[in-house]
Coordinates of N, CA, C and O in Angstrom, one line a residue:
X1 N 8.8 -23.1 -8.7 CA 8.9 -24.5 -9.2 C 10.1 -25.2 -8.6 O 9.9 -26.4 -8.2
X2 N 11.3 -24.8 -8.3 CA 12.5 -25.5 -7.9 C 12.0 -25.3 -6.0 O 12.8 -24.8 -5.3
X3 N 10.9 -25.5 -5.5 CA 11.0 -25.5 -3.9 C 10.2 -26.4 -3.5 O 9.9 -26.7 -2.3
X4 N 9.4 -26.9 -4.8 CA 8.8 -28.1 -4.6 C 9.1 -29.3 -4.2 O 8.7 -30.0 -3.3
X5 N 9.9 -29.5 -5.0 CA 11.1 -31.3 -5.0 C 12.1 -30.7 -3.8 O 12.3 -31.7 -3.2
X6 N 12.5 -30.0 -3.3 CA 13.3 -29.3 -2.1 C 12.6 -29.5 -1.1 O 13.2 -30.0 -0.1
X7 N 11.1 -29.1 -1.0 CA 9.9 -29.4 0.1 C 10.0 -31.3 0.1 O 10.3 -32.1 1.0
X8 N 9.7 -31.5 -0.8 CA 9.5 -33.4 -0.9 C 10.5 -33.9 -0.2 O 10.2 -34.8 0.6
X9 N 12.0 -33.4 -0.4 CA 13.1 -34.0 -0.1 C 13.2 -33.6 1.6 O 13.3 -34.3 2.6
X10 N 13.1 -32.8 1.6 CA 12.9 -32.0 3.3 C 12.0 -32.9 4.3 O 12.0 -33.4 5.5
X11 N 11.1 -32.8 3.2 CA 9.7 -33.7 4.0 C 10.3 -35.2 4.3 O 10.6 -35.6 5.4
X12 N 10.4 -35.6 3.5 CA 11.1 -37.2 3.4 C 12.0 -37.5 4.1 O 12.0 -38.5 4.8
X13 N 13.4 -36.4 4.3 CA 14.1 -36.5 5.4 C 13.8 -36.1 6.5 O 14.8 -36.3 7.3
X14 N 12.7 -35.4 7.1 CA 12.0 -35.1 8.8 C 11.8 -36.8 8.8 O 12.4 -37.6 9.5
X15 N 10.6 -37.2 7.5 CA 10.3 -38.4 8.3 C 10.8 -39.6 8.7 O 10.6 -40.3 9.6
X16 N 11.9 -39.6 7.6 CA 12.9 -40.6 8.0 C 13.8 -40.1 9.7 O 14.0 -40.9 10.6
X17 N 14.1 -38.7 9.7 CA 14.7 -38.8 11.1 C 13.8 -39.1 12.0 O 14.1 -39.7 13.0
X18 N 12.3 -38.7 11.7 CA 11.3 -39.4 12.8 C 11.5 -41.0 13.1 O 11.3 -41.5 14.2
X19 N 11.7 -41.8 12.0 CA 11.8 -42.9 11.9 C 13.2 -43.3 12.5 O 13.2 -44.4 13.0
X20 N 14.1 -42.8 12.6 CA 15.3 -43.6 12.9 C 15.1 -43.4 14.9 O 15.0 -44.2 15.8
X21 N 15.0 -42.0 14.7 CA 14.6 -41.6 16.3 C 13.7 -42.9 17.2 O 13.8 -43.3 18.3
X22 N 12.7 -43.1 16.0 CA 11.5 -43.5 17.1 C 11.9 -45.1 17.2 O 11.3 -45.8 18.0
X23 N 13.1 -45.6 16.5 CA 13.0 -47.0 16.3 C 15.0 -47.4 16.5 O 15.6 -48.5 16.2
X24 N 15.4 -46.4 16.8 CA 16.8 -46.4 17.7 C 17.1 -45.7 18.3 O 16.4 -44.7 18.2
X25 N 18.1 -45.9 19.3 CA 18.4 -45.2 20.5 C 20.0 -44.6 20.0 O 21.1 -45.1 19.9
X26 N 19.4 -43.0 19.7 CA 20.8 -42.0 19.3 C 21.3 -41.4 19.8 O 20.8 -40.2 19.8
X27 N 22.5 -41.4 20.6 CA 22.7 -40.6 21.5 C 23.5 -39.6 21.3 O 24.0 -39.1 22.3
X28 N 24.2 -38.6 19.5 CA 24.9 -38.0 19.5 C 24.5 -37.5 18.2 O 24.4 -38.4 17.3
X29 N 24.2 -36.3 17.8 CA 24.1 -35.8 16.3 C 25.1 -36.9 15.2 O 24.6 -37.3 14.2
X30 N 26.5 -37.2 15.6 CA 27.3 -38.0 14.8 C 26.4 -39.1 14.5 O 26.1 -39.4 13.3
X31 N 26.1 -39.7 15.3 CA 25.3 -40.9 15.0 C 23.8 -40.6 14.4 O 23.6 -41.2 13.3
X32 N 22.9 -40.0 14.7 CA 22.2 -39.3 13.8 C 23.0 -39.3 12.3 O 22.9 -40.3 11.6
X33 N 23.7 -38.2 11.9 CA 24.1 -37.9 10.8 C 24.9 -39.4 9.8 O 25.0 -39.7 8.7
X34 N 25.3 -40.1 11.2 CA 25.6 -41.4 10.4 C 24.3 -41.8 9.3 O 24.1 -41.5 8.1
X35 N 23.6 -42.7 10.7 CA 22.2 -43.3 10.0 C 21.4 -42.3 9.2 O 21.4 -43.2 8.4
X36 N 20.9 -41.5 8.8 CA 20.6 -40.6 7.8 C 21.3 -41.0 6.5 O 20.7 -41.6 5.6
X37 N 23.1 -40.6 6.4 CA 23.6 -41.2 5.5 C 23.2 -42.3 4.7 O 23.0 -42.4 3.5
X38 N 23.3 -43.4 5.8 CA 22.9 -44.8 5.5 C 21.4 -44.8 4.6 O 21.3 -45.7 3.8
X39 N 20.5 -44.0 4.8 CA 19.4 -44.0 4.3 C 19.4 -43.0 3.4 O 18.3 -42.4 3.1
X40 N 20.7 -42.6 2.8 CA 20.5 -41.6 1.4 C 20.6 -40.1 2.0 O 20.9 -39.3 1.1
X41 N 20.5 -39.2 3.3 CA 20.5 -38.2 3.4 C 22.0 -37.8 4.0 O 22.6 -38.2 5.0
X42 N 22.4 -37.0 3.0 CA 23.9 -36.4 3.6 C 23.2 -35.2 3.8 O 22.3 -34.8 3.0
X43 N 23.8 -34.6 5.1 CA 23.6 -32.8 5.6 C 24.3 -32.6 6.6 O 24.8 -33.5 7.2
X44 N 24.6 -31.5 6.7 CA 25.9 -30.8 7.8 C 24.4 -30.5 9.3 O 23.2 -30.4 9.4
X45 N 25.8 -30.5 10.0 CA 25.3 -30.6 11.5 C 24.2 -29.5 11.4 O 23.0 -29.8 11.6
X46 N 24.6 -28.2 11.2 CA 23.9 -27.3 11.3 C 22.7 -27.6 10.7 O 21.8 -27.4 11.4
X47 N 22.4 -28.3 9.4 CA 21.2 -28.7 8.3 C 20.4 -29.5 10.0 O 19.5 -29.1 10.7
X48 N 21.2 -30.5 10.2 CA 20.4 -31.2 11.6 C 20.1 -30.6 12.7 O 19.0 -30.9 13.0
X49 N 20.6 -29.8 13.3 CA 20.1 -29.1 14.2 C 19.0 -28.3 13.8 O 17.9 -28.5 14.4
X50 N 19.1 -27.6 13.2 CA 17.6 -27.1 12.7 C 16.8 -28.4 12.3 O 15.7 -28.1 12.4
X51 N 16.9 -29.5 11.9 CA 15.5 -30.4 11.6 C 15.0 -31.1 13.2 O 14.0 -31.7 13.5
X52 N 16.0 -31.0 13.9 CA 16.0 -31.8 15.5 C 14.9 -30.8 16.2 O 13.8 -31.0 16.7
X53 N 15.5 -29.3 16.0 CA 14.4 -28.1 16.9 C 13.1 -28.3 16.0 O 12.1 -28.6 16.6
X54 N 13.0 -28.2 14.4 CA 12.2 -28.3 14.4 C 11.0 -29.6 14.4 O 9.8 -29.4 14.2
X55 N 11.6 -31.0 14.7 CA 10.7 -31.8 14.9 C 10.6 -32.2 16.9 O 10.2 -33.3 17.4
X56 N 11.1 -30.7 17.5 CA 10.9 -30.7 19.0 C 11.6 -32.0 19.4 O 11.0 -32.5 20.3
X57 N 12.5 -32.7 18.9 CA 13.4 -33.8 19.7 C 14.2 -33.3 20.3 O 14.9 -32.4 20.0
X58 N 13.9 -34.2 21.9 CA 14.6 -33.8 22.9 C 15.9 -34.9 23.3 O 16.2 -35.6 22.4
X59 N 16.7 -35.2 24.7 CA 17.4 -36.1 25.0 C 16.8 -36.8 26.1 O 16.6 -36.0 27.1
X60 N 16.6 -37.8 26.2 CA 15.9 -38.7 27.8 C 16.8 -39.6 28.0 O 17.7 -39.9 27.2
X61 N 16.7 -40.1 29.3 CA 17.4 -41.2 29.5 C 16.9 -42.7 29.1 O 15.8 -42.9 29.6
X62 N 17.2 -43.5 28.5 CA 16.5 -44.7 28.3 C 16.7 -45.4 29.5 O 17.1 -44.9 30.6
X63 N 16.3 -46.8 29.1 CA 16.2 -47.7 30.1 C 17.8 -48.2 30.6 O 18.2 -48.5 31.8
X64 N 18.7 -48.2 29.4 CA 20.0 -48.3 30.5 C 20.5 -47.2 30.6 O 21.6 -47.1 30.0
X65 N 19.9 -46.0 31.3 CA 20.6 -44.7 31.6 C 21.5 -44.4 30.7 O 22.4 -43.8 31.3
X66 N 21.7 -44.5 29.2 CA 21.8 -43.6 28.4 C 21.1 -42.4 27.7 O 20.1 -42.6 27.0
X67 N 21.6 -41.0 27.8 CA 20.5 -39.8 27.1 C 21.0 -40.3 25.5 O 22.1 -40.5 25.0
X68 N 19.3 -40.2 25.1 CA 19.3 -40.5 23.8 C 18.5 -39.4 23.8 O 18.0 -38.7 24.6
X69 N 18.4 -39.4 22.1 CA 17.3 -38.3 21.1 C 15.7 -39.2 21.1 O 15.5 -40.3 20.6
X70 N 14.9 -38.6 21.9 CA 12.9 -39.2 21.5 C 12.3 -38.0 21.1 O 12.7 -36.9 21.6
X71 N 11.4 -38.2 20.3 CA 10.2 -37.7 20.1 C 9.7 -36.7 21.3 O 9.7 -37.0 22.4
X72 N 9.0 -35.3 20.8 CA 8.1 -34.6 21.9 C 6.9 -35.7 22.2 O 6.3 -36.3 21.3
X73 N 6.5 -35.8 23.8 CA 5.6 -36.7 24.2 C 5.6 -38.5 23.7 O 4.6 -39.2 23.6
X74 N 6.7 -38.9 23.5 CA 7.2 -40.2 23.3 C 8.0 -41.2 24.5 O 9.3 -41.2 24.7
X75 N 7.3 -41.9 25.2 CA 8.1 -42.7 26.3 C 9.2 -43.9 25.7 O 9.0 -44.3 24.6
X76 N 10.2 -44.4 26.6 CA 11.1 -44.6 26.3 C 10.4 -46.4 26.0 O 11.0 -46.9 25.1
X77 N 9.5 -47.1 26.4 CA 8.6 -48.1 26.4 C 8.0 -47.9 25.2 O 7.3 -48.9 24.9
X78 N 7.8 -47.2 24.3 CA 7.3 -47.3 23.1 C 8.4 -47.6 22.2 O 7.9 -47.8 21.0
X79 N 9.4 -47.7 22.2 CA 10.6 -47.9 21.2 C 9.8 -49.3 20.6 O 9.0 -50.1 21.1
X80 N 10.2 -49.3 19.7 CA 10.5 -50.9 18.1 C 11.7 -51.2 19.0 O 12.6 -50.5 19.4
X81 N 11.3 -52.7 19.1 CA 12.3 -53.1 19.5 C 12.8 -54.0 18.7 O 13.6 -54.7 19.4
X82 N 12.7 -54.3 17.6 CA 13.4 -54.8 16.2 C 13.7 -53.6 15.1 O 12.9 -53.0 14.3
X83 N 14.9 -53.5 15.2 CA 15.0 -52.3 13.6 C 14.4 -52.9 12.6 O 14.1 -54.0 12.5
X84 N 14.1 -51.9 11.6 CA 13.9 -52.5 10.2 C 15.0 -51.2 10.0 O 15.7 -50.5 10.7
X85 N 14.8 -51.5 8.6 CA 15.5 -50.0 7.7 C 14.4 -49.0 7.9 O 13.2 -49.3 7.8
X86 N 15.0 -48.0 8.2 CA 13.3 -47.0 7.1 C 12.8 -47.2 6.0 O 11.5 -47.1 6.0
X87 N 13.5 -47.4 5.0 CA 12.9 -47.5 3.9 C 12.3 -48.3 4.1 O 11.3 -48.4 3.3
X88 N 12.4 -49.5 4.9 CA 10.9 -50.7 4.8 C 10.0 -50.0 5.7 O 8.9 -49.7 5.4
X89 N 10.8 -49.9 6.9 CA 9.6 -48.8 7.6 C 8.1 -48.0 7.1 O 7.0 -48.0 7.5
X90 N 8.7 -47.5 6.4 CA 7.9 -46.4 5.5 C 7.1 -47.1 4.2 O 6.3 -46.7 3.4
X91 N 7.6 -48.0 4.3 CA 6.5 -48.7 2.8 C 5.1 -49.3 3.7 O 4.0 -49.3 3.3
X92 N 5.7 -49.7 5.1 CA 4.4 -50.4 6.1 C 3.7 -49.5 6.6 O 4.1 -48.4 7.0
X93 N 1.7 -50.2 6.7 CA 1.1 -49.1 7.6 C 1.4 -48.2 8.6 O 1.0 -47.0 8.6
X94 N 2.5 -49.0 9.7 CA 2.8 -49.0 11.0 C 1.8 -50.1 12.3 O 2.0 -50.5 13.4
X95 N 0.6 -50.2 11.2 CA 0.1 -51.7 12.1 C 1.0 -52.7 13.1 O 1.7 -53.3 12.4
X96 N 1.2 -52.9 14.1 CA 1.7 -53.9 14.9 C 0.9 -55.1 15.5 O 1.4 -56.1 15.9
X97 N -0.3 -54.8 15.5 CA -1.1 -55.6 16.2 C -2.3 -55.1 16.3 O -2.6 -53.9 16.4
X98 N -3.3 -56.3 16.4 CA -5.4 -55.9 16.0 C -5.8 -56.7 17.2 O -5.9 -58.0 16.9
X99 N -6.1 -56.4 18.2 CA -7.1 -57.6 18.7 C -9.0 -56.8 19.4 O -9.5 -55.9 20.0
X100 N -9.4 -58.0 18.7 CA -10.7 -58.1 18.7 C -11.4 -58.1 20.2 O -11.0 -59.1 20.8
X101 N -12.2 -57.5 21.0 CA -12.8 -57.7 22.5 C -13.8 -57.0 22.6 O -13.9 -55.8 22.5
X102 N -14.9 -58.0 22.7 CA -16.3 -57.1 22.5 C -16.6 -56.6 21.2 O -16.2 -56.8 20.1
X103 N -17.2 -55.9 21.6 CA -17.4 -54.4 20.3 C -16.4 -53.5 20.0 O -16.4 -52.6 19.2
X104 N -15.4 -53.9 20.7 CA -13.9 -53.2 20.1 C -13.0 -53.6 19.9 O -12.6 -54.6 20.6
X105 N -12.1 -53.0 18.9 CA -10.6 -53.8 18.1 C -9.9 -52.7 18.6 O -10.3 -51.5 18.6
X106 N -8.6 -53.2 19.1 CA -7.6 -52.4 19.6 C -6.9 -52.6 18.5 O -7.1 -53.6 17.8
X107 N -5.8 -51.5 17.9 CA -5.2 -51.3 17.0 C -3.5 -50.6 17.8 O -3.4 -49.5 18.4
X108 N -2.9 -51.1 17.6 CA -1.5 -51.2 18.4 C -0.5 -51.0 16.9 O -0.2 -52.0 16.3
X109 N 0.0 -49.3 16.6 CA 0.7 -49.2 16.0 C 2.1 -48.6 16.4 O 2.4 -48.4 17.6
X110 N 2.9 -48.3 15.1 CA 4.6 -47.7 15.6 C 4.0 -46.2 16.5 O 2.8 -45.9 16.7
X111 N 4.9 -45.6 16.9 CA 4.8 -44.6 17.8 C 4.9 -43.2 16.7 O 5.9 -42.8 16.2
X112 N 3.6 -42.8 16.7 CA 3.3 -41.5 16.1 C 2.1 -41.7 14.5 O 1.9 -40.8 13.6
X113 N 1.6 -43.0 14.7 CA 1.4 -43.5 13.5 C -0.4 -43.7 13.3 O -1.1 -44.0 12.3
X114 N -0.8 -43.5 15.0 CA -2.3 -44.1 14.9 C -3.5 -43.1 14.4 O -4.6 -43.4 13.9
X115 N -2.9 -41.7 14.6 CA -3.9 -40.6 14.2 C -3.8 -40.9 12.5 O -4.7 -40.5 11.8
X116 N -2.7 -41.5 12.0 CA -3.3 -41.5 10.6 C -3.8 -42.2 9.9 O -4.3 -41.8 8.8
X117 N -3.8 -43.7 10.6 CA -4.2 -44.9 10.1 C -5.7 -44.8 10.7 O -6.6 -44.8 9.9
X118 N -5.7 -44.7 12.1 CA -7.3 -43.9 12.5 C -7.9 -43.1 11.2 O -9.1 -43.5 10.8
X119 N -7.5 -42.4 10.7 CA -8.4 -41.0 9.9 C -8.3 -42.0 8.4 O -9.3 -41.6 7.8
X120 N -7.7 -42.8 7.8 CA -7.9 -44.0 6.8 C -8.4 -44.3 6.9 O -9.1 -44.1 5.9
X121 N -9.0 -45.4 7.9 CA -10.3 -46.3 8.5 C -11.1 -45.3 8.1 O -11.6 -45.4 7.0
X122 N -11.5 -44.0 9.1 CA -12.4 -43.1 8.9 C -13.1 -42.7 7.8 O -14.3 -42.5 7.6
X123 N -12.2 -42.7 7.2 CA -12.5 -42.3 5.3 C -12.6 -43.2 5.1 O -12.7 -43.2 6.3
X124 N -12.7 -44.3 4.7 CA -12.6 -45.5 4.0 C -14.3 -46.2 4.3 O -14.7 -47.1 3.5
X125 N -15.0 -45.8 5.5 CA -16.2 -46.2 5.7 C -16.5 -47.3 6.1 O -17.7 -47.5 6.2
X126 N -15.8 -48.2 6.3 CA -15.8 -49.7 6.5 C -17.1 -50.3 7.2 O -17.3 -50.1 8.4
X127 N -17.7 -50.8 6.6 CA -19.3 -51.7 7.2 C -18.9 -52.0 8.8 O -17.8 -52.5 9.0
X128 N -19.8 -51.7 9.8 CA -19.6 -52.1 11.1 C -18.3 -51.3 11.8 O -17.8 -51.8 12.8
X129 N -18.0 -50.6 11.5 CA -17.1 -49.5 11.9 C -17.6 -48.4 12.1 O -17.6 -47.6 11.2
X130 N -18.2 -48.1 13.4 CA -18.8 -46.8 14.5 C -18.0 -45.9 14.0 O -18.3 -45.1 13.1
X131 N -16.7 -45.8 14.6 CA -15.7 -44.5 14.5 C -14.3 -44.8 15.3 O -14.3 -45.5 16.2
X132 N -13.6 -44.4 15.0 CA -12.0 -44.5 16.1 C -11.8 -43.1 17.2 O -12.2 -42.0 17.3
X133 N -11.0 -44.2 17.9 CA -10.3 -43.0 18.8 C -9.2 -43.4 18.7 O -8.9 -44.6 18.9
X134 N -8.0 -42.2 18.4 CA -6.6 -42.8 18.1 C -5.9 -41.4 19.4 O -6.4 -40.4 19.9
X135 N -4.5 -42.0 19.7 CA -3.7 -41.7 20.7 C -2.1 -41.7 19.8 O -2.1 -41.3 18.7
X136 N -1.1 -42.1 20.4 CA 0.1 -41.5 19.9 C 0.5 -43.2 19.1 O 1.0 -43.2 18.0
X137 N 0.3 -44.2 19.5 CA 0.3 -45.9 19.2 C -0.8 -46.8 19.7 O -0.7 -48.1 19.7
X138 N -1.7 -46.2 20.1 CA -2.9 -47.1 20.1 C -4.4 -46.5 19.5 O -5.0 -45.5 20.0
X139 N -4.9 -47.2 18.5 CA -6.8 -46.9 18.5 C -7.6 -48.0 18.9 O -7.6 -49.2 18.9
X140 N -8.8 -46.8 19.2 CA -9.8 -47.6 19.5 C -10.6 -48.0 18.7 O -11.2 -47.0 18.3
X141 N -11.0 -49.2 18.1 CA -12.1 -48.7 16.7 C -13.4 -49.5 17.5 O -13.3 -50.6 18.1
X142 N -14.7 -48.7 17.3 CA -15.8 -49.1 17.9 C -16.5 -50.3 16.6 O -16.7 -50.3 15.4
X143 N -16.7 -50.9 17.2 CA -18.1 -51.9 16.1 C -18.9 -51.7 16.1 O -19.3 -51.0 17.0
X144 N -19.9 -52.2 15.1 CA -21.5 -52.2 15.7 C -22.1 -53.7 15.7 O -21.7 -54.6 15.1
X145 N -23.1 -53.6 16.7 CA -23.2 -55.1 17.5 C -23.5 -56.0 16.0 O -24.1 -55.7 14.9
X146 N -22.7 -57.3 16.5 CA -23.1 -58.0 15.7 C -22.5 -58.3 14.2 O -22.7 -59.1 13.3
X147 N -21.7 -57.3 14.4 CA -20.0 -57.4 13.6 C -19.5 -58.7 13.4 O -19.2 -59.5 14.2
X148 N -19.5 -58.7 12.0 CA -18.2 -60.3 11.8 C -16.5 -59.9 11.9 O -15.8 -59.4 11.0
X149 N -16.2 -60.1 12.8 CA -15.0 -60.3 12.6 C -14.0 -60.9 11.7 O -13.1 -60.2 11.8
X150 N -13.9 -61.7 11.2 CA -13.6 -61.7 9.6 C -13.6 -61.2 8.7 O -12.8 -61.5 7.9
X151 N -15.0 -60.2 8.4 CA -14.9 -59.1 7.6 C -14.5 -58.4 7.6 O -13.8 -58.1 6.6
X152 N -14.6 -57.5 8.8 CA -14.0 -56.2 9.6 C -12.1 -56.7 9.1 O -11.7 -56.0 8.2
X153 N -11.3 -57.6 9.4 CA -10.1 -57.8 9.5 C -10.4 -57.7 8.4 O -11.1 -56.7 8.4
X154 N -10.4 -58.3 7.0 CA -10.8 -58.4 5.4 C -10.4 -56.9 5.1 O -9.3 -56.6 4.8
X155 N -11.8 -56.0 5.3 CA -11.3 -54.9 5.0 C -10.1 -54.0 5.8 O -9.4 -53.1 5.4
X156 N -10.0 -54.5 6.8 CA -8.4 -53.7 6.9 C -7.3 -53.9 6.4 O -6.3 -53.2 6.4
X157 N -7.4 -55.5 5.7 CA -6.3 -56.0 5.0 C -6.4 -55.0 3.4 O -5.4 -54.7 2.8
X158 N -7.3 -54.8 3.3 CA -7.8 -54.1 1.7 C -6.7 -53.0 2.0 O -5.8 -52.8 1.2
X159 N -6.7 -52.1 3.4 CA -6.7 -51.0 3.2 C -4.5 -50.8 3.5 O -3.6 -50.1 3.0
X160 N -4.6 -51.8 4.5 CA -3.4 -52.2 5.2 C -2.5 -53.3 4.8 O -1.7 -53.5 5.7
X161 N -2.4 -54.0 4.0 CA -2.2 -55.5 3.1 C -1.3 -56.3 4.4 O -1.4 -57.5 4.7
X162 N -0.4 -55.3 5.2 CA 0.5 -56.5 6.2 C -0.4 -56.7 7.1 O -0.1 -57.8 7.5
X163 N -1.2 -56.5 7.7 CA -2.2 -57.0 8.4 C -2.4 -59.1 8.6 O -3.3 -59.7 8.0
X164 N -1.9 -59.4 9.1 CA -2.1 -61.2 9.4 C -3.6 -61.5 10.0 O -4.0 -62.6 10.3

């Protein structure tokens, strides 16, 4: 019973370090351990190094030749380029952008976010919705001919509410 709320808290802090990683540029465990703070998690270096190996974060160079902490399989072109907090972070789909072309809506979300908004849609069944194909920040969602577009958006809003 006491490794349950331990798992919750563990879990919540990977994703928040997922979140800070994927949407700032960190270039030193201290700073890590800063922003963590800031968002409620105190832990000793050591606690961090084990959550860094185990969410495979590596150091790259960004775009102005600083080595920072990304994501396994995350390019330096996918960063947010607006912070939020995490905690707003994490209340949003990760939706960034829908556009309609042909028989297909591209779906442009945060970086690591589309395989699960994909498998939502999926489950959720939505009229005129074929099926997705999702990637690390983009899906594909197929239509079927003759799709309203206004509906289709409608129910993504049902499922996604920030959706514009």
């Amino acid at each position: 019973m006491h490794k349950y709320p331990k798992m919750k808290i563990k879990n919540s802090r990977l994703e928040t370090l997922r979140m800070l990683i994927s949407s700032m540029e960190l270039g030193s465990q201290e700073e890590v351990l800063q922003e963590l703070e800031k968002e409620g998690f105190k832990l000793t270096q050591a606690t961090l190094s084990r959550d860094l190996k185990q969410r495979k974060v590596a150091k790259a160079a960004s775009r102005n030749g600083k080595y920072v902490y990304v994501l396994p399989n995350e390019t330096m072109y996918k960063r947010v380029s607006k912070t939020s907090s995490v905690s707003d972070m994490m209340k949003r789909s990760g939706i960034l952008a829908l556009t309609f072309t042909g028989n297909l809506c591209v779906i442009k979300t945060r970086p690591g976010y589309a395989s699960a908004i994909a498998y939502t849609i999926d489950e959720k069944c939505i009229d005129d919705v074929l099926g997705t194909i999702a990637g690390d920040d983009t899906i594909f969602m197929a239509l079927a001919d003759y799709y309203d577009k206004d509906i289709v958006r409608n129910d993504l809003q049902d499922l996604f509410p920030e959706i514009i």
